[in-house]
Structures are given as C-alpha cells and as structure tokens.
PDB file of C-alpha atoms in Angstrom:
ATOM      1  CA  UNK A   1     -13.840  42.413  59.438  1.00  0.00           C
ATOM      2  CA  UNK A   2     -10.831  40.632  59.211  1.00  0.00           C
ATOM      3  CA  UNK A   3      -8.772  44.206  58.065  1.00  0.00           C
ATOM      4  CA  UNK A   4     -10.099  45.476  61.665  1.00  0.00           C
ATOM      5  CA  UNK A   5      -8.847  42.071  63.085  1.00  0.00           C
ATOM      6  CA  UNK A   6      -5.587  41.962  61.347  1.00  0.00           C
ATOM      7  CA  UNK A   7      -4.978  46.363  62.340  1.00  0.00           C
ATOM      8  CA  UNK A   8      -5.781  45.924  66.104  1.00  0.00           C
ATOM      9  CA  UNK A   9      -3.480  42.551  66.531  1.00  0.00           C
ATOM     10  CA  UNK A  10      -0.422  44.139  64.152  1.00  0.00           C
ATOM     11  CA  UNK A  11      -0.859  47.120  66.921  1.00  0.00           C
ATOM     12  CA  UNK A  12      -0.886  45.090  69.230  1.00  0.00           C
ATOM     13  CA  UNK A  13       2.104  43.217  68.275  1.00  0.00           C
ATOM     14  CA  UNK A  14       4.208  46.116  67.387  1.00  0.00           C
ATOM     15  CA  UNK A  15       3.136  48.132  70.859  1.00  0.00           C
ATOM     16  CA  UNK A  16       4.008  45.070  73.049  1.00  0.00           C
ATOM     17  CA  UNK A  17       7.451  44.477  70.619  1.00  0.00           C
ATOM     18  CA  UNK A  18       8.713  48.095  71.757  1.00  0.00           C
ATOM     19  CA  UNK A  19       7.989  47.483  75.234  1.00  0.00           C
ATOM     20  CA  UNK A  20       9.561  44.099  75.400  1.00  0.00           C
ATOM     21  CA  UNK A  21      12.668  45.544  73.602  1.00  0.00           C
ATOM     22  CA  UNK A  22      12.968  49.378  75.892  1.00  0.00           C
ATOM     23  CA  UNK A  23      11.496  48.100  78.741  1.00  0.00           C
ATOM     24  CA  UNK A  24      13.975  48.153  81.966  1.00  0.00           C
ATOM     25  CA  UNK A  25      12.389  45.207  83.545  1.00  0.00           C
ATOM     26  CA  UNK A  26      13.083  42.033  82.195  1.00  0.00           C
ATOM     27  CA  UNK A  27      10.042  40.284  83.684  1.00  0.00           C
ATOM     28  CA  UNK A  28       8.011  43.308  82.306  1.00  0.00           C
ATOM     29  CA  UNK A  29       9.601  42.785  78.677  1.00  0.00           C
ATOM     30  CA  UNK A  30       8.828  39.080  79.060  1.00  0.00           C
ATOM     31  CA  UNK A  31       5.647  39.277  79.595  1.00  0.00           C
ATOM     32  CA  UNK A  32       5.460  41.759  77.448  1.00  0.00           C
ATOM     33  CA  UNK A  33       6.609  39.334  74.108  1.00  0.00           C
ATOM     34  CA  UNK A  34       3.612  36.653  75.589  1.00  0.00           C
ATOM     35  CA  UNK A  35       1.222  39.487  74.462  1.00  0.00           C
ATOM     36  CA  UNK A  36       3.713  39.926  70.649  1.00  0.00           C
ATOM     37  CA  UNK A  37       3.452  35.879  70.282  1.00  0.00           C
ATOM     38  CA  UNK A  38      -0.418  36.080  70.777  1.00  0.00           C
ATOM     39  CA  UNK A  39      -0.698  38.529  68.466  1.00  0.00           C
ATOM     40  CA  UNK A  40       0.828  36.947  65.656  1.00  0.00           C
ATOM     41  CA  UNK A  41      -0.671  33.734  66.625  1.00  0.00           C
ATOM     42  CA  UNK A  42      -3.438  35.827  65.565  1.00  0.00           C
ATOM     43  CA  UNK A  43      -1.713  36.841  62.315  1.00  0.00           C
ATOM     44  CA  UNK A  44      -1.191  33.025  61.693  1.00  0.00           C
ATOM     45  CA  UNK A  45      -4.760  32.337  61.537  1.00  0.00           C
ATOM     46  CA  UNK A  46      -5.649  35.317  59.764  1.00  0.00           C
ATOM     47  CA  UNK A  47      -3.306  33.700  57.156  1.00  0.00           C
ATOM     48  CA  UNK A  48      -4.695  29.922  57.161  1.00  0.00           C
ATOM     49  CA  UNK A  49      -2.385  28.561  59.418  1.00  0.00           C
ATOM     50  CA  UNK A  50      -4.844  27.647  62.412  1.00  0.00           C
ATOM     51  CA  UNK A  51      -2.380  24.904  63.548  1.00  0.00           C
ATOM     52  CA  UNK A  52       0.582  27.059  63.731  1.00  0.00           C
ATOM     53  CA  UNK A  53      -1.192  29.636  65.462  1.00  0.00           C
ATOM     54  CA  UNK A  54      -2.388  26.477  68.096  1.00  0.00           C
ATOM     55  CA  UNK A  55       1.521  25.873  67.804  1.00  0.00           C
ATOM     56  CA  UNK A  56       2.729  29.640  68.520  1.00  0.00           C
ATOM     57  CA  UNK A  57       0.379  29.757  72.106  1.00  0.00           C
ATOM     58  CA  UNK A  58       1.095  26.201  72.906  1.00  0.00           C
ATOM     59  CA  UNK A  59       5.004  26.166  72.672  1.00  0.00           C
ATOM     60  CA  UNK A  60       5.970  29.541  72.451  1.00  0.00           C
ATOM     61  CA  UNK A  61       4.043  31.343  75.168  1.00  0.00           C
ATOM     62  CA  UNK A  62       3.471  27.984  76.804  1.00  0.00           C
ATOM     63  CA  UNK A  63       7.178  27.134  77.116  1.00  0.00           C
ATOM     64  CA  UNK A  64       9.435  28.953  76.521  1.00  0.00           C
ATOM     65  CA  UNK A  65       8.280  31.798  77.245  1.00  0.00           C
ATOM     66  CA  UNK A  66       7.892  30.273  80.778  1.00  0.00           C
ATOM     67  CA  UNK A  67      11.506  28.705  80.818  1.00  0.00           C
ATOM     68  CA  UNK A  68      12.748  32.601  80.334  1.00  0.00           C
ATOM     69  CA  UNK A  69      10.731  33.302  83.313  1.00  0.00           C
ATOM     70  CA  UNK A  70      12.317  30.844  85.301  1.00  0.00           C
ATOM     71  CA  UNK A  71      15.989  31.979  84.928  1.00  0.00           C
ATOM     72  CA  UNK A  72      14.703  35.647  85.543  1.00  0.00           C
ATOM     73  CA  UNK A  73      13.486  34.553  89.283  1.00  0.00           C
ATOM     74  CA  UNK A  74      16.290  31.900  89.570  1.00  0.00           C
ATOM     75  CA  UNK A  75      18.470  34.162  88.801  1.00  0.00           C
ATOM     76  CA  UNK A  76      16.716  37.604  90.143  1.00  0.00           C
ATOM     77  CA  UNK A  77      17.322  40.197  88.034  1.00  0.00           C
ATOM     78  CA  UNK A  78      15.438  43.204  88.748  1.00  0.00           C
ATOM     79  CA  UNK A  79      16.424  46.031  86.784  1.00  0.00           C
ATOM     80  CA  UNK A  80      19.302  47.042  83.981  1.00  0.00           C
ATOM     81  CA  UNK A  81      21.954  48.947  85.747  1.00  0.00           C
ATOM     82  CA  UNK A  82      22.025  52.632  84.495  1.00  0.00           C
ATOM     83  CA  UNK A  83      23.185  53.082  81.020  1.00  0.00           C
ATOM     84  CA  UNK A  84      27.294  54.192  80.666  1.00  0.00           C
ATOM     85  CA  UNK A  85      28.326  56.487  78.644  1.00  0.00           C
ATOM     86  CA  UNK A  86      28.181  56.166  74.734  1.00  0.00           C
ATOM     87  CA  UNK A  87      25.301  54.558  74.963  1.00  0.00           C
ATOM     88  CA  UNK A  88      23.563  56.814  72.753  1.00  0.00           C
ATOM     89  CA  UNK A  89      25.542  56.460  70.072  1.00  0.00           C
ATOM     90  CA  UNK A  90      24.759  53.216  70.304  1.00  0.00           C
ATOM     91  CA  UNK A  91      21.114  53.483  70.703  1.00  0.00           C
ATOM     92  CA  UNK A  92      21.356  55.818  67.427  1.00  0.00           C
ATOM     93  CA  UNK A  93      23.271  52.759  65.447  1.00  0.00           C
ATOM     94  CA  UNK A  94      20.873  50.213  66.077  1.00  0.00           C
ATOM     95  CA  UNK A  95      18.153  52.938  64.940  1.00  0.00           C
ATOM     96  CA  UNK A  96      19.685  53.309  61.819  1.00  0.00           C
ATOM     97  CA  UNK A  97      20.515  49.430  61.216  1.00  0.00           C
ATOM     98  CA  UNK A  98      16.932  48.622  62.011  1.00  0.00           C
ATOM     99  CA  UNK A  99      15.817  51.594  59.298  1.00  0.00           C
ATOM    100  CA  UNK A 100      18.047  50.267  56.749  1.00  0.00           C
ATOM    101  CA  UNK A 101      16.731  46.923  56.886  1.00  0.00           C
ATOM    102  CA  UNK A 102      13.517  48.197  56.581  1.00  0.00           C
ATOM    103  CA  UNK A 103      14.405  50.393  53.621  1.00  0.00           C
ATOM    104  CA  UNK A 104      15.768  47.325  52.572  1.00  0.00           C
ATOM    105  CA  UNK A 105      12.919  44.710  52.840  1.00  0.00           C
ATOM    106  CA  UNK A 106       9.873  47.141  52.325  1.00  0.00           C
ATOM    107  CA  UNK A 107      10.753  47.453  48.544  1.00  0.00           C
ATOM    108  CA  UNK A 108      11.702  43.294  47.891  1.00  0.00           C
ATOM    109  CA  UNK A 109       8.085  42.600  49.611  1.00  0.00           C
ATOM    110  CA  UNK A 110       6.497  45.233  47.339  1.00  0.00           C
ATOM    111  CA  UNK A 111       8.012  43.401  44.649  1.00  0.00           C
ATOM    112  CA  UNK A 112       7.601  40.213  45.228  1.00  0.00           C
ATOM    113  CA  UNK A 113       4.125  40.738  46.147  1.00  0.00           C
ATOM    114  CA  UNK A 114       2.816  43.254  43.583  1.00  0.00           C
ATOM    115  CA  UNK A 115       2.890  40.880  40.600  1.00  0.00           C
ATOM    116  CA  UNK A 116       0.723  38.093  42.481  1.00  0.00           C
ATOM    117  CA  UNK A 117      -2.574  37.518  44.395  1.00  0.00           C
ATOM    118  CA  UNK A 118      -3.159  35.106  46.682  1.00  0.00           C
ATOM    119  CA  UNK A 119      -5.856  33.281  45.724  1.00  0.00           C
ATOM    120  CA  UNK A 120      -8.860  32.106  47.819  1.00  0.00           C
ATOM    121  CA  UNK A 121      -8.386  29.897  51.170  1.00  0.00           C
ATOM    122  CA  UNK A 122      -9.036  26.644  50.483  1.00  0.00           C
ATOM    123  CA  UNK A 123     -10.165  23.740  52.480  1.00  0.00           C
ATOM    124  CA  UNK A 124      -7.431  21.659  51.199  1.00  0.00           C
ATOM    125  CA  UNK A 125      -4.685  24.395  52.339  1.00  0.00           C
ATOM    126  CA  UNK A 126      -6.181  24.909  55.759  1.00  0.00           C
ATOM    127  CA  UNK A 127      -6.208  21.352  57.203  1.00  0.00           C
ATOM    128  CA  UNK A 128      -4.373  20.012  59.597  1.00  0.00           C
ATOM    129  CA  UNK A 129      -4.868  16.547  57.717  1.00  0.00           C
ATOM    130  CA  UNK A 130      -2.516  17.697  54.806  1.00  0.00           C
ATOM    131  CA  UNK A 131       0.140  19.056  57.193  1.00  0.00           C
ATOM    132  CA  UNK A 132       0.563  16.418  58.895  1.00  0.00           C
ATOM    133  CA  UNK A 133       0.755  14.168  55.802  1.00  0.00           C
ATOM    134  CA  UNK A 134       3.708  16.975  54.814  1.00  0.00           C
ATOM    135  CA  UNK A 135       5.502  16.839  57.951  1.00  0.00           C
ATOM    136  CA  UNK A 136       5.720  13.039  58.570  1.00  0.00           C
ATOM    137  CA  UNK A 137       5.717  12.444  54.965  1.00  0.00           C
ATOM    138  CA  UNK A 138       7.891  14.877  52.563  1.00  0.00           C
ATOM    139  CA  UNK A 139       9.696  16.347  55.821  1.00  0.00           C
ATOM    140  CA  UNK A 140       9.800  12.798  57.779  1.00  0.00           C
ATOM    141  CA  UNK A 141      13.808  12.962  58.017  1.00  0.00           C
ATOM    142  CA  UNK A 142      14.189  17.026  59.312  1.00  0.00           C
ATOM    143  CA  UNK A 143      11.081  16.179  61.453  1.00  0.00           C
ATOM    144  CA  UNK A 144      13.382  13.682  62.783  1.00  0.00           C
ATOM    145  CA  UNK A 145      16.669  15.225  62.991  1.00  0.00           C
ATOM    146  CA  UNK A 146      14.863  18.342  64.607  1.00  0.00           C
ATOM    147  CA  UNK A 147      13.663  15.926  67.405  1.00  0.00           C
ATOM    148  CA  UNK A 148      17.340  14.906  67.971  1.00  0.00           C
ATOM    149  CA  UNK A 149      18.517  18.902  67.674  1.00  0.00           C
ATOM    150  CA  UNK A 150      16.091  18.850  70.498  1.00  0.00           C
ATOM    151  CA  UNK A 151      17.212  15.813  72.749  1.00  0.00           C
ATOM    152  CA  UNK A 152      21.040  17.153  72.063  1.00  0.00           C
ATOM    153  CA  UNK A 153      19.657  20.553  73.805  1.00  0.00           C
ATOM    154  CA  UNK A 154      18.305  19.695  76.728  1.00  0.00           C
ATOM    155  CA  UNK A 155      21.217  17.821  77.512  1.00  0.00           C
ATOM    156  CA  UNK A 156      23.973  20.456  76.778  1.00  0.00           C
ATOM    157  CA  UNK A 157      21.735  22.489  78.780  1.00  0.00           C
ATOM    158  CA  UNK A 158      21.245  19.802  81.665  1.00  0.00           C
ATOM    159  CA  UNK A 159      25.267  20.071  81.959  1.00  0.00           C
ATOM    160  CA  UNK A 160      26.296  23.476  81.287  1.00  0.00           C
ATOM    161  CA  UNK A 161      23.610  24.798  84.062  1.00  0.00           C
ATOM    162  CA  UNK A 162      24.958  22.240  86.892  1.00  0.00           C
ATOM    163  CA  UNK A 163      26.653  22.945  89.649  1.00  0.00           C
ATOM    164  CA  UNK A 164      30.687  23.210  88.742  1.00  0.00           C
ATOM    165  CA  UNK A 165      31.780  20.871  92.219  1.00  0.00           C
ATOM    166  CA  UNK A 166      30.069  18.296  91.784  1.00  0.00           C
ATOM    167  CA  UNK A 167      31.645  16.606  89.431  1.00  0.00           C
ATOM    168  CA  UNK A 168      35.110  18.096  88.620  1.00  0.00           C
ATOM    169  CA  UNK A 169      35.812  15.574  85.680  1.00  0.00           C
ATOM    170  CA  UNK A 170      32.855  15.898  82.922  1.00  0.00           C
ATOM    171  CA  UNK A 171      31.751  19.260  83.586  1.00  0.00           C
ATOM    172  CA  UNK A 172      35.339  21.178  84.343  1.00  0.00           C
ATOM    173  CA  UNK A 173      35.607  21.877  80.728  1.00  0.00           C
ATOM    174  CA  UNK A 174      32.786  24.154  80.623  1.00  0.00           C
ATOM    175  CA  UNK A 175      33.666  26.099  83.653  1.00  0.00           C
ATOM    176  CA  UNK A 176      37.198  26.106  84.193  1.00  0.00           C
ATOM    177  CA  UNK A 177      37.517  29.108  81.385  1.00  0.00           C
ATOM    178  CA  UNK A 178      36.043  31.346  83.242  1.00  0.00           C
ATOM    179  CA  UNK A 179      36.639  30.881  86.944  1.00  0.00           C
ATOM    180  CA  UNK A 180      40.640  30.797  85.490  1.00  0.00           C
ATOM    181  CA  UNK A 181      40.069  34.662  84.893  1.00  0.00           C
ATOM    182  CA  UNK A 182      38.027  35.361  87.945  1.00  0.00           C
ATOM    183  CA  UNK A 183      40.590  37.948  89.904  1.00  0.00           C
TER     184      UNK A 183
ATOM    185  CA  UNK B   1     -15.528  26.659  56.230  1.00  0.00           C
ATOM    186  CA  UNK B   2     -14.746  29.268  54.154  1.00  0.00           C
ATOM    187  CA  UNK B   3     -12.294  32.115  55.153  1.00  0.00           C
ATOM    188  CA  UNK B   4     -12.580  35.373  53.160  1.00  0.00           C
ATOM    189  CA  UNK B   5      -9.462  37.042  53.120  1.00  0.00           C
ATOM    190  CA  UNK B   6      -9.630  40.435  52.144  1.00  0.00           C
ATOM    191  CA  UNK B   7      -6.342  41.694  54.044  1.00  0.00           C
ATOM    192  CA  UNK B   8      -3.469  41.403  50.916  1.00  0.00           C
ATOM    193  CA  UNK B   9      -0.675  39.554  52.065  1.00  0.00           C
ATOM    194  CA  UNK B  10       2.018  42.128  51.808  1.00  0.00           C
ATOM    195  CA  UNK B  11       0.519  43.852  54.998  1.00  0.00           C
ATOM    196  CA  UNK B  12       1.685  40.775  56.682  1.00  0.00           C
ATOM    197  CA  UNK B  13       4.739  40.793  55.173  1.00  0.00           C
ATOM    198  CA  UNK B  14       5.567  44.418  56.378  1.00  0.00           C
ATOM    199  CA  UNK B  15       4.212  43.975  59.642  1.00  0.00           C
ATOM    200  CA  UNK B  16       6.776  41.017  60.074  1.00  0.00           C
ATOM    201  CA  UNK B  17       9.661  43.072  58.631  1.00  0.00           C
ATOM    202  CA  UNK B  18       8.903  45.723  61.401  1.00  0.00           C
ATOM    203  CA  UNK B  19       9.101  43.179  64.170  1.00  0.00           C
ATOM    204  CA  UNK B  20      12.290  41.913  62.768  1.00  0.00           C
ATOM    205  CA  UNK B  21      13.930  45.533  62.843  1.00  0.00           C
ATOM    206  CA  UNK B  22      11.935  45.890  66.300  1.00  0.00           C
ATOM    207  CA  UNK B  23      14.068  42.477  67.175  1.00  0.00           C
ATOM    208  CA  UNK B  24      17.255  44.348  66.128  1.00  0.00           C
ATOM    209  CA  UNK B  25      17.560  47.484  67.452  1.00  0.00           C
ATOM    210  CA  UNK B  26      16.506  45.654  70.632  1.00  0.00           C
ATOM    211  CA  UNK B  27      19.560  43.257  70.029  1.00  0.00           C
ATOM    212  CA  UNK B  28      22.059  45.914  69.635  1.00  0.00           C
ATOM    213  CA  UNK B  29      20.666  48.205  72.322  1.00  0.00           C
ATOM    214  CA  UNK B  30      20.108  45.375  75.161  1.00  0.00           C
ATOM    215  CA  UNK B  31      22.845  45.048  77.609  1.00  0.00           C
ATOM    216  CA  UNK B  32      20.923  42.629  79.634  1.00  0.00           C
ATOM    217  CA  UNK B  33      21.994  39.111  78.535  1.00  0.00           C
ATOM    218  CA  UNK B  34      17.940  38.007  78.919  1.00  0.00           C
ATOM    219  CA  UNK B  35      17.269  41.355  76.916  1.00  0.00           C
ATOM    220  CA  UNK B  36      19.320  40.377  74.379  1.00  0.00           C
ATOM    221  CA  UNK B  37      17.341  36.648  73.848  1.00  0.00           C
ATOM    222  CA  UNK B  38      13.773  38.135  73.944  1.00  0.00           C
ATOM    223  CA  UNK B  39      14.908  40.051  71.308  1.00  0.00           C
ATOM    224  CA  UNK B  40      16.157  37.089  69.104  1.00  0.00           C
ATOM    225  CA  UNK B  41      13.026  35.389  69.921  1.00  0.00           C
ATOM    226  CA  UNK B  42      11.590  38.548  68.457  1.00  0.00           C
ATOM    227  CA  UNK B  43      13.100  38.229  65.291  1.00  0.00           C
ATOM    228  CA  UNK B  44      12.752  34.559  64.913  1.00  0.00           C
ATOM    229  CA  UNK B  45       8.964  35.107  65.324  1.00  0.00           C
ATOM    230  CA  UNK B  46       9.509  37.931  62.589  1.00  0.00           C
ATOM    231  CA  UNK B  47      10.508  35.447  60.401  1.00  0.00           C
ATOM    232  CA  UNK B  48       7.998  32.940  61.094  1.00  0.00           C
ATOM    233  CA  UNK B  49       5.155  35.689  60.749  1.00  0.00           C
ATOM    234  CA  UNK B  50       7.266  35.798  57.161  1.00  0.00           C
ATOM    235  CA  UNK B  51       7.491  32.127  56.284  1.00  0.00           C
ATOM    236  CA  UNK B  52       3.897  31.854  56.562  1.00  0.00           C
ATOM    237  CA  UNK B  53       2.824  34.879  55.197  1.00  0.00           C
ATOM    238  CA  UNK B  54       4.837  33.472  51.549  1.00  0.00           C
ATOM    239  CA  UNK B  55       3.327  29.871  52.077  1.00  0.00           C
ATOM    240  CA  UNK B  56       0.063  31.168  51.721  1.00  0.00           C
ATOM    241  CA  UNK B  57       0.999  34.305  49.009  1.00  0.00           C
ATOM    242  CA  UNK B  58       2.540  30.781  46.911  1.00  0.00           C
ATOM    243  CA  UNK B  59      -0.318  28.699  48.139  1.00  0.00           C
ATOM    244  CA  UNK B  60       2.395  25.935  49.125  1.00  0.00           C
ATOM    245  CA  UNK B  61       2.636  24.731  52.432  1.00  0.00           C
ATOM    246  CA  UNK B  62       5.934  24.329  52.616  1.00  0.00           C
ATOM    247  CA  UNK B  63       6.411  27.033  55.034  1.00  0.00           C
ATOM    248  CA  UNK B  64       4.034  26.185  57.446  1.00  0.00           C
ATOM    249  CA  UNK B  65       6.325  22.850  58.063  1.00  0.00           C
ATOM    250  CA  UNK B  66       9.489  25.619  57.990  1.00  0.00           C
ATOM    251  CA  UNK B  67       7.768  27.917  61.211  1.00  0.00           C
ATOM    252  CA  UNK B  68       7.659  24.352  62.867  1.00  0.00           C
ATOM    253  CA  UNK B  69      10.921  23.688  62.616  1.00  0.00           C
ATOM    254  CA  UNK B  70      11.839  27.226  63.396  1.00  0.00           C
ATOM    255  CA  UNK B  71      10.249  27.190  66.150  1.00  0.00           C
ATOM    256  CA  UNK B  72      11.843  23.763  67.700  1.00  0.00           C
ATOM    257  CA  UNK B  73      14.905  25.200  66.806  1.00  0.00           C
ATOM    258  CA  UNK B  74      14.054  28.283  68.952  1.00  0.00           C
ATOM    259  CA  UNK B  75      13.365  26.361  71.776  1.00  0.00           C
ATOM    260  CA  UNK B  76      16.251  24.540  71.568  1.00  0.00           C
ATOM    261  CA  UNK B  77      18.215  27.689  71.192  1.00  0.00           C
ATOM    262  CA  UNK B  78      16.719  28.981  74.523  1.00  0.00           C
ATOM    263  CA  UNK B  79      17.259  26.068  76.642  1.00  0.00           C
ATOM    264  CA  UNK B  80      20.588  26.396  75.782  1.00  0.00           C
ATOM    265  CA  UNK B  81      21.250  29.737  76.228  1.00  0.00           C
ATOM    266  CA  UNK B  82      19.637  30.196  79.754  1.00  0.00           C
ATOM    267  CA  UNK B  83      21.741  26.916  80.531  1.00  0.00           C
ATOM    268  CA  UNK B  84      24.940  29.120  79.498  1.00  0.00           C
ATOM    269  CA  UNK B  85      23.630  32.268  81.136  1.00  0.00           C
ATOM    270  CA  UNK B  86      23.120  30.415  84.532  1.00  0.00           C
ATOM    271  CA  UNK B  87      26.717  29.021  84.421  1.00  0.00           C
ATOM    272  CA  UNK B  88      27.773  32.453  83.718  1.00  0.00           C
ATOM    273  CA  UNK B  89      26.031  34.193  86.836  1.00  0.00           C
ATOM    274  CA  UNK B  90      27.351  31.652  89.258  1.00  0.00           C
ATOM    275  CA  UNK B  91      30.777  32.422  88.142  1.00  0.00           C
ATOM    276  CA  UNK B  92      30.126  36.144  87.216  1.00  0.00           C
ATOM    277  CA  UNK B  93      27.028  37.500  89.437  1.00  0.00           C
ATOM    278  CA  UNK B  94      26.003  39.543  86.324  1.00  0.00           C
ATOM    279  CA  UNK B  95      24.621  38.950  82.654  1.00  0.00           C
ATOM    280  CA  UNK B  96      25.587  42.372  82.106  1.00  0.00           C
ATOM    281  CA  UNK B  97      27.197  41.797  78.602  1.00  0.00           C
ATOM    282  CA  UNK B  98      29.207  44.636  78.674  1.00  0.00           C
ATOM    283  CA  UNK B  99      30.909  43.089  81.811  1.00  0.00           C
ATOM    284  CA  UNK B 100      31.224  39.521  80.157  1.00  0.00           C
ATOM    285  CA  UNK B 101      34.240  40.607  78.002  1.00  0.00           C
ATOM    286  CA  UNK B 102      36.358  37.328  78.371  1.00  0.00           C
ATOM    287  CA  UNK B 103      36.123  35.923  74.923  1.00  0.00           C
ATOM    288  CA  UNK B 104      36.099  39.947  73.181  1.00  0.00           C
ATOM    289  CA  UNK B 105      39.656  39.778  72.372  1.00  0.00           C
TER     290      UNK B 105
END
C-alpha cells in the first residue's frame, strides 16, 4: 500500500519537476511546482513527518508559492523569448552537471543507507507534542533568530520593491546603480 | 496509530537527489529570472525531502526542526528576490538574465 502510495506521488513529483523546469510559461511552471510541493508533502508523511507535510501545503504552496504568482501578473510575463544561439550547449552542460551529481549522490545514499534499517514508526517520533518541545526547547534561539531572518526580509523587500521617486534619500542607494547605466 | 512502513528509506533519498538535479539543470538552463527561482525552490525542497528522509533513517528528529527552518529561510529568500526582480523590471523591462549583465564584469 504505501509502496503504491510512495511510486504514484515520486511520479508525480518528478513529472510536475520537469514541467516546472522546461516549461515556457512561467505561470504554467508555477503551478506546475504547487503539484511537486504536494507531492512531497506526501513523501513527508509517508516518512512520519505529518506536521511538516501540514507545513509544506500550508507555507509553501500556501505562500509562497502564491507570492511568485503575484510578481508573474504584476509584472506580466507571458512567455521566454526564443532561445539565442548556444543555447544548446548550454542545455547539454546542465545535463551533464545534473548527471554527475547524481552519479555522485546515488552511491553516498547507497552507502549510507545499506548498513542501517530504519526501525519501526513510533508514536513518540510522530507527534507533534515532541516537536514542538524540540523546536521551542533545544532549537529555542535559531527558532528565534529565524523569526528575525524573517522580519529583516520583508523589510529589505518592502524597500527594494518601492517606487525609486518617492523618496530619493533612503531608497537611491538601491536604484541609482542601475538607472546610472541605463543608455 | 501505527504506521507500517514498508517503503526503505533510500527510495526517498534517491527520489530527492533526482529533484535536486531536476532543480539544477533547470537553474542553469532558465533564462527567465522567475525560472531561475522555481528552480531553487526546487532544490531547496530536494533537500528538505533529504533532511527528513535521514531524521527518520537515524530516528532523530533533528531534521524535522532543520526542513522548518529551511523552509523559513526559503521564504525569506523569495520575498526578497521578487522584491529585487521588481526593482529590476521597472528599471530594465525584462528579467531576461542574459540581458541583466551589469554586475558580469
């Protein structure tokens, strides 16, 4: 049961990860990795991580996902202009890096995995209870400083996105550069 | 509540690897500035798939409170990036990153 689970999501998952990374439309290719995130949400509970899974749909398809969605239509971007030249090349590079790395990290995994057996789920290792006491207890101060990587975010984002005019003085640092160039 | 789990870990593991090389060749082949994010989201969902997939193989949750942080970082990573990319169009009228060549050289 949960092999037929775990083969139809990891299809899933690796279907919807080629189309989000080939296809021309970005709106297509973001919806596209919603479908990849559920699927591995999926994975997450397969591997006793219900609240992470919870955390994957909530935040990542939920959110973000959404805020890439926004700056597509804000920004309307239909399609990638046509390919220039020496663009295969390219295309043929990135194969090969991507089938290095797999040659790479099949083997380590196969090691690393061979020797050991995860044992049995247990209710202990499933709850939500002990998490939390983990996060807000052994991880209290990164759980913290991750909130303030957060707040420090939204504002550098808050001022790099405004509007350069109108106001010359805080926010000409981050424009000036480039309109300098502008011919 | 108990889970059988008769799918070995390593599957897991591999399937996560393949998303990560998914990730980047999509990074090195996108010349969309948005292209290029979705496929680092890619990737850092890779690795998440990965840090959990070891937290349970080691039966320590240590990795489960990792993906979280992971995936604040993420978000944090996005917010700032679209931030940048919006700045850029209003000066540029393209995320095209093969026409954003100010900082190459």
């Amino acid at each position: 049961m949960e092999t037929a689970i775990f083969l139809i999501f990891a299809a899933l998952a690796l279907g919807s990860a080629m189309v989000v990374v080939t296809h021309k439309s970005p709106v297509y290719a973001t919806m596209s990795l919603v479908l990849t995130l559920f699927s591995t949400a999926v994975m997450f509970v397969l591997l006793g991580a219900p609240f992470i899974g919870a955390l994957q749909v909530l935040v990542y398809a939920g959110a973000i996902v959404v805020l890439f969605l926004f700056v597509l239509m804000l920004l309307n971007i239909s399609k990638e202009e046509h390919q220039q030249e020496g663009q295969t090349v390219h295309r043929w590079v990135a194969l090969l890096g991507a089938g290095a790395f797999i040659g790479l990290v099949v083997p380590l995994i196969y090691r690393a995995t061979q020797s050991r057996n995860a044992g049995a789920l247990t209710e202990e290792f499933v709850s939500i209870r002990e998490f939390a006491r983990d996060l807000f207890g052994r991880y209290l101060l990164q759980f913290e400083i991750v909130g303030l990587l957060l707040l420090v975010a939204v504002v550098a984002a808050t001022v790099v996105a405004r509007k350069p005019p109108a106001a010359p003085s805080g926010v000409a640092g981050a424009d000036s550069p480039i309109s300098e160039v502008e011919p | 509540m108990s889970l059988p789990h008769s799918v070995p870990v390593s599957w897991f593991l591999v399937l996560a690897a393949l998303l990560f090389a998914i990730g980047v060749a999509g990074a090195l082949t996108r010349r969309n500035g948005i292209g290029i994010f979705l496929s680092i989201e890619l990737m850092l969902n890779a690795v998440n798939v990965e840090l959990v997939g070891y937290s349970r193989l080691l039966g320590e949750r240590t990795g489960q409170v990792m993906v979280l942080f992971v995936m604040a970082v993420a978000a944090a990573e996005a917010a700032v990036g679209l931030g940048l990319f919006i700045a850029v169009y209003r000066q540029r009228r393209t995320i095209d990153v093969n026409r954003l060549n100010l900082m190459r050289w």
